[in-house]
Amino acid sequence: MPRTRTIPAEPGPLTIDLDATALVIIDMQRDFLEPGGFGESLGNDVSLLAAAVPPCRALLAAARAAGLLVVHTREGHAPDLSDAPPAKVARGAPRARIGDPGPMGRILIRGEAGHDIVPDLAPAPGEIVIDKPGKGAFYATGLAAVLAERGIASLIVCGVTTEVCVHTTVREANDRGYRCLVVSDACGSYFPAFHEAGLAMIAAQGGIFGWVAPSAAVLPAVAPVDGPSRAA
Ligand code: TIU
């Protein structure tokens, strides 16, 4: 029997089946959230992303409790930069580009400390971790196969940054037929105006890319209602 839940959202309520829904947490890595990483190398104030961590943590806890498929993504590149387009590497401060040494290891390189997901949101054993070389989580990854294998139809999406990797992933997912619910306070941007505009763009035109709701609206829907307290 489907475990359907209806979530109040913009532009209108969204009904999902928890068994066909995945929580996708985009790039909550030290490289974006902490000083000395890729985000700062691009000239950004990384402290602006901290507010997204507690709502992401609450969503992660609810998803785990409800038995949702949990997918974590990480943006990054191979140590030899073979999957890093030169046009991408050339951007940013000349002495702190992708692959250069920094306080958290080589910037945006897999296996380095900066590439790790922040400790508060560390993947649990068995959770899917998708390493992606691009902004979108579908490009050059196995994400589509993972979702198809699990019969996933809807994605609850959060992470950073709203208008870059969250948006690119939602656009990719939308074109692949997934219904995407973006959790507004569980996303973050180095540019508050871009965050707001990015969210508005998703829900505009009757939900051209998907739905948007705050975690306060999403959490009660995801949290299990069939737990031990009810059964007792
Ligand atoms: N720079 C910026 O806003 N974002 C990225 O480079 N990657 C992600 O959004 N993950």
Coordinates of C-alpha atoms and ligand atoms in Angstrom, one line a residue:
M1 CA 0.0 0.0 0.0
P2 CA 1.5 3.4 -0.9
R3 CA 2.5 5.6 2.0
T4 CA 1.2 8.8 0.5
R5 CA 1.7 12.2 2.1
T6 CA 0.4 15.5 0.9
I7 CA 2.8 18.4 1.6
P8 CA 1.7 22.1 1.5
A9 CA 3.9 23.7 -1.0
E10 CA 4.2 26.4 -3.7
P11 CA 2.6 26.5 -6.2
G12 CA 0.2 24.0 -4.7
P13 CA 0.0 20.8 -2.5
L14 CA 2.3 18.0 -3.6
T15 CA 1.3 14.3 -2.9
I16 CA 4.2 11.9 -2.7
D17 CA 4.6 8.2 -2.0
L18 CA 7.3 7.8 0.6
D19 CA 8.4 4.5 -0.9
A20 CA 9.0 6.2 -4.2
T21 CA 10.7 9.3 -2.8
A22 CA 14.3 10.0 -2.2
L23 CA 16.0 12.7 -0.1
V24 CA 18.8 14.2 -2.2
I25 CA 21.3 16.4 -0.3
I26 CA 23.4 18.4 -2.6
D27 CA 27.1 19.1 -2.0
M28 CA 27.0 19.9 1.8
Q29 CA 30.8 19.7 1.7
R30 CA 33.5 21.4 3.6
D31 CA 34.7 22.9 0.3
F32 CA 31.6 25.0 0.1
L33 CA 30.7 25.6 3.8
E34 CA 34.1 26.2 5.4
P35 CA 36.9 28.7 4.9
G36 CA 39.8 27.7 2.7
G37 CA 37.8 25.6 0.3
F38 CA 36.4 26.0 -3.2
G39 CA 33.6 28.3 -2.3
E40 CA 35.9 30.8 -0.6
S41 CA 38.4 30.5 -3.5
L42 CA 35.7 31.9 -5.7
G43 CA 35.5 35.0 -3.5
N44 CA 32.4 34.0 -1.5
D45 CA 31.5 34.5 2.2
V46 CA 31.0 30.9 3.1
S47 CA 29.3 31.7 6.5
L48 CA 26.2 32.4 4.5
L49 CA 25.6 28.7 3.9
A50 CA 25.7 27.6 7.6
A51 CA 21.9 28.3 8.1
A52 CA 21.1 25.4 5.8
V53 CA 22.8 22.8 8.0
P54 CA 20.2 22.4 10.8
P55 CA 17.2 22.0 8.4
C56 CA 19.2 19.5 6.3
R57 CA 20.0 17.6 9.5
A58 CA 16.3 17.5 10.4
L59 CA 15.4 16.3 7.0
L60 CA 18.1 13.6 7.1
A61 CA 16.9 12.4 10.5
A62 CA 13.2 12.3 9.3
A63 CA 14.2 10.5 6.0
R64 CA 16.2 7.9 7.9
A65 CA 13.3 7.4 10.4
A66 CA 10.8 7.0 7.6
G67 CA 13.0 4.7 5.6
L68 CA 13.4 7.0 2.6
L69 CA 16.2 6.4 0.1
V70 CA 18.9 9.0 1.1
V71 CA 21.3 10.3 -1.6
H72 CA 24.2 12.5 -0.8
T73 CA 26.1 14.2 -3.6
R74 CA 29.6 15.6 -3.7
E75 CA 31.1 17.9 -6.3
G76 CA 34.7 17.2 -7.0
H77 CA 37.4 15.9 -9.3
A78 CA 39.9 13.2 -9.7
P79 CA 43.4 13.9 -8.4
D80 CA 44.8 14.1 -11.9
L81 CA 42.0 16.5 -12.9
S82 CA 41.1 14.3 -15.9
D83 CA 37.4 15.0 -15.3
A84 CA 37.8 18.7 -14.7
P85 CA 37.2 20.9 -17.8
P86 CA 40.1 23.4 -18.2
A87 CA 37.4 26.2 -18.5
K88 CA 36.2 25.3 -15.0
V89 CA 39.7 25.1 -13.5
A90 CA 40.7 28.4 -14.9
R91 CA 38.2 30.3 -12.9
G92 CA 38.7 31.6 -9.3
A93 CA 41.7 33.1 -7.6
P94 CA 44.9 32.3 -9.4
R95 CA 46.6 30.7 -6.3
A96 CA 43.6 28.8 -5.1
R97 CA 42.1 26.9 -8.0
I98 CA 40.7 23.4 -8.3
G99 CA 43.6 21.1 -7.5
D100 CA 45.7 23.7 -5.7
P101 CA 46.8 23.0 -2.1
G102 CA 44.7 24.6 0.7
P103 CA 44.1 24.2 4.4
M104 CA 41.7 21.3 3.8
G105 CA 43.9 19.6 1.2
R106 CA 43.7 20.1 -2.6
I107 CA 40.7 22.2 -3.5
L108 CA 37.7 20.2 -4.7
I109 CA 39.6 17.0 -5.2
R110 CA 38.1 13.6 -4.2
G111 CA 39.7 12.1 -1.1
E112 CA 40.8 15.4 0.4
A113 CA 39.4 16.7 3.7
G114 CA 37.6 19.6 2.0
H115 CA 35.7 17.3 -0.3
D116 CA 34.1 15.6 2.7
I117 CA 30.5 16.2 3.7
V118 CA 30.3 18.3 6.8
P119 CA 30.3 16.1 10.0
D120 CA 26.7 17.1 10.9
L121 CA 25.4 15.5 7.7
A122 CA 27.9 12.7 7.3
P123 CA 26.4 9.8 5.3
A124 CA 25.4 6.7 7.3
P125 CA 26.6 3.3 6.2
G126 CA 24.6 2.1 3.2
E127 CA 23.5 5.5 2.1
I128 CA 24.2 6.4 -1.5
V129 CA 27.0 8.9 -2.1
I130 CA 27.2 10.3 -5.7
D131 CA 30.4 11.9 -6.7
K132 CA 29.8 14.3 -9.5
P133 CA 32.2 16.4 -11.6
G134 CA 29.6 18.9 -12.7
K135 CA 26.9 21.1 -11.1
G136 CA 24.1 18.7 -11.9
A137 CA 23.9 15.4 -10.0
F138 CA 22.8 13.5 -13.1
Y139 CA 25.7 14.5 -15.4
A140 CA 28.4 11.8 -15.6
T141 CA 27.1 9.9 -12.6
G142 CA 25.1 6.8 -11.8
L143 CA 22.3 8.7 -10.1
A144 CA 19.7 7.9 -12.8
A145 CA 20.3 4.2 -12.5
V146 CA 20.1 4.3 -8.7
L147 CA 16.8 6.1 -8.8
A148 CA 15.4 3.8 -11.5
E149 CA 16.4 0.7 -9.7
R150 CA 14.6 1.9 -6.6
G151 CA 11.4 3.0 -8.4
I152 CA 11.9 6.6 -7.3
A153 CA 9.4 9.1 -8.8
S154 CA 9.8 12.1 -6.5
L155 CA 12.9 13.9 -5.0
I156 CA 13.0 16.0 -1.9
V157 CA 16.0 18.2 -2.7
C158 CA 18.2 20.4 -0.3
G159 CA 21.8 21.5 -0.1
V160 CA 24.0 24.1 -1.7
T161 CA 24.0 26.3 -3.5
T162 CA 20.4 27.1 -4.4
E163 CA 21.0 28.6 -7.8
V164 CA 23.9 26.5 -8.8
C165 CA 24.1 22.8 -8.0
V166 CA 20.6 22.5 -6.5
H167 CA 19.0 24.3 -9.5
T168 CA 21.0 22.4 -12.1
T169 CA 20.1 19.1 -10.4
V170 CA 16.4 20.0 -10.2
R171 CA 16.4 21.1 -13.9
E172 CA 18.1 17.8 -14.9
A173 CA 15.6 15.8 -12.7
N174 CA 12.6 17.7 -14.1
D175 CA 13.6 16.8 -17.6
R176 CA 13.9 13.2 -16.6
G177 CA 10.4 13.1 -15.2
Y178 CA 11.0 13.4 -11.5
R179 CA 8.8 15.6 -9.3
C180 CA 11.1 17.7 -7.3
L181 CA 10.3 19.4 -4.0
V182 CA 12.9 21.9 -3.0
V183 CA 13.1 22.6 0.7
S184 CA 13.7 26.4 1.0
D185 CA 15.4 26.8 4.3
A186 CA 17.5 23.6 3.8
C187 CA 19.1 25.3 0.7
G188 CA 21.7 28.1 0.8
S189 CA 23.5 30.5 -1.4
Y190 CA 26.4 32.9 -1.2
F191 CA 23.9 35.4 -2.7
P192 CA 20.6 35.8 -0.7
A193 CA 18.9 37.4 -3.7
F194 CA 19.9 34.5 -5.9
H195 CA 18.5 32.1 -3.3
E196 CA 15.2 33.8 -3.3
A197 CA 15.1 34.1 -7.0
G198 CA 16.2 30.5 -7.5
L199 CA 13.4 29.2 -5.3
A200 CA 10.8 31.5 -7.0
M201 CA 11.9 30.3 -10.4
I202 CA 11.2 26.7 -9.5
A203 CA 7.6 27.3 -8.4
A204 CA 6.7 30.0 -10.9
Q205 CA 4.5 29.2 -13.9
G206 CA 2.5 26.6 -12.0
G207 CA 5.7 24.8 -10.9
I208 CA 7.8 25.0 -14.1
F209 CA 10.6 23.0 -12.4
G210 CA 8.9 21.7 -9.3
W211 CA 7.6 22.6 -5.8
V212 CA 9.0 24.7 -2.9
A213 CA 8.2 24.3 0.8
P214 CA 10.0 25.1 4.1
S215 CA 11.2 22.2 6.2
A216 CA 8.5 23.0 8.7
A217 CA 6.0 21.8 6.1
V218 CA 8.0 18.9 4.9
L219 CA 9.1 17.3 8.2
P220 CA 5.6 16.4 9.5
A221 CA 4.9 14.7 6.2
V222 CA 8.1 12.6 6.1
A223 CA 8.2 11.7 9.8
P224 CA 6.8 8.3 10.3
V225 CA 3.3 7.9 11.7
D226 CA 3.6 4.2 12.2
G227 CA 6.4 4.2 14.8
P228 CA 6.4 2.4 18.1
S229 CA 4.5 5.0 20.0
R230 CA 1.4 4.5 17.8
A231 CA 1.7 0.7 17.7
A232 CA 1.9 0.5 21.5
Ligands
TIU1 N1 29.8 28.4 -6.6 C1 28.6 27.9 -6.2 O1 27.7 28.7 -5.9 N2 28.4 26.6 -6.3 C2 29.2 25.6 -6.8 O2 30.2 25.9 -7.3 N3 28.8 24.3 -6.6 C3 27.6 23.9 -5.9 O3 26.6 24.7 -5.9 N4 27.6 22.8 -5.3

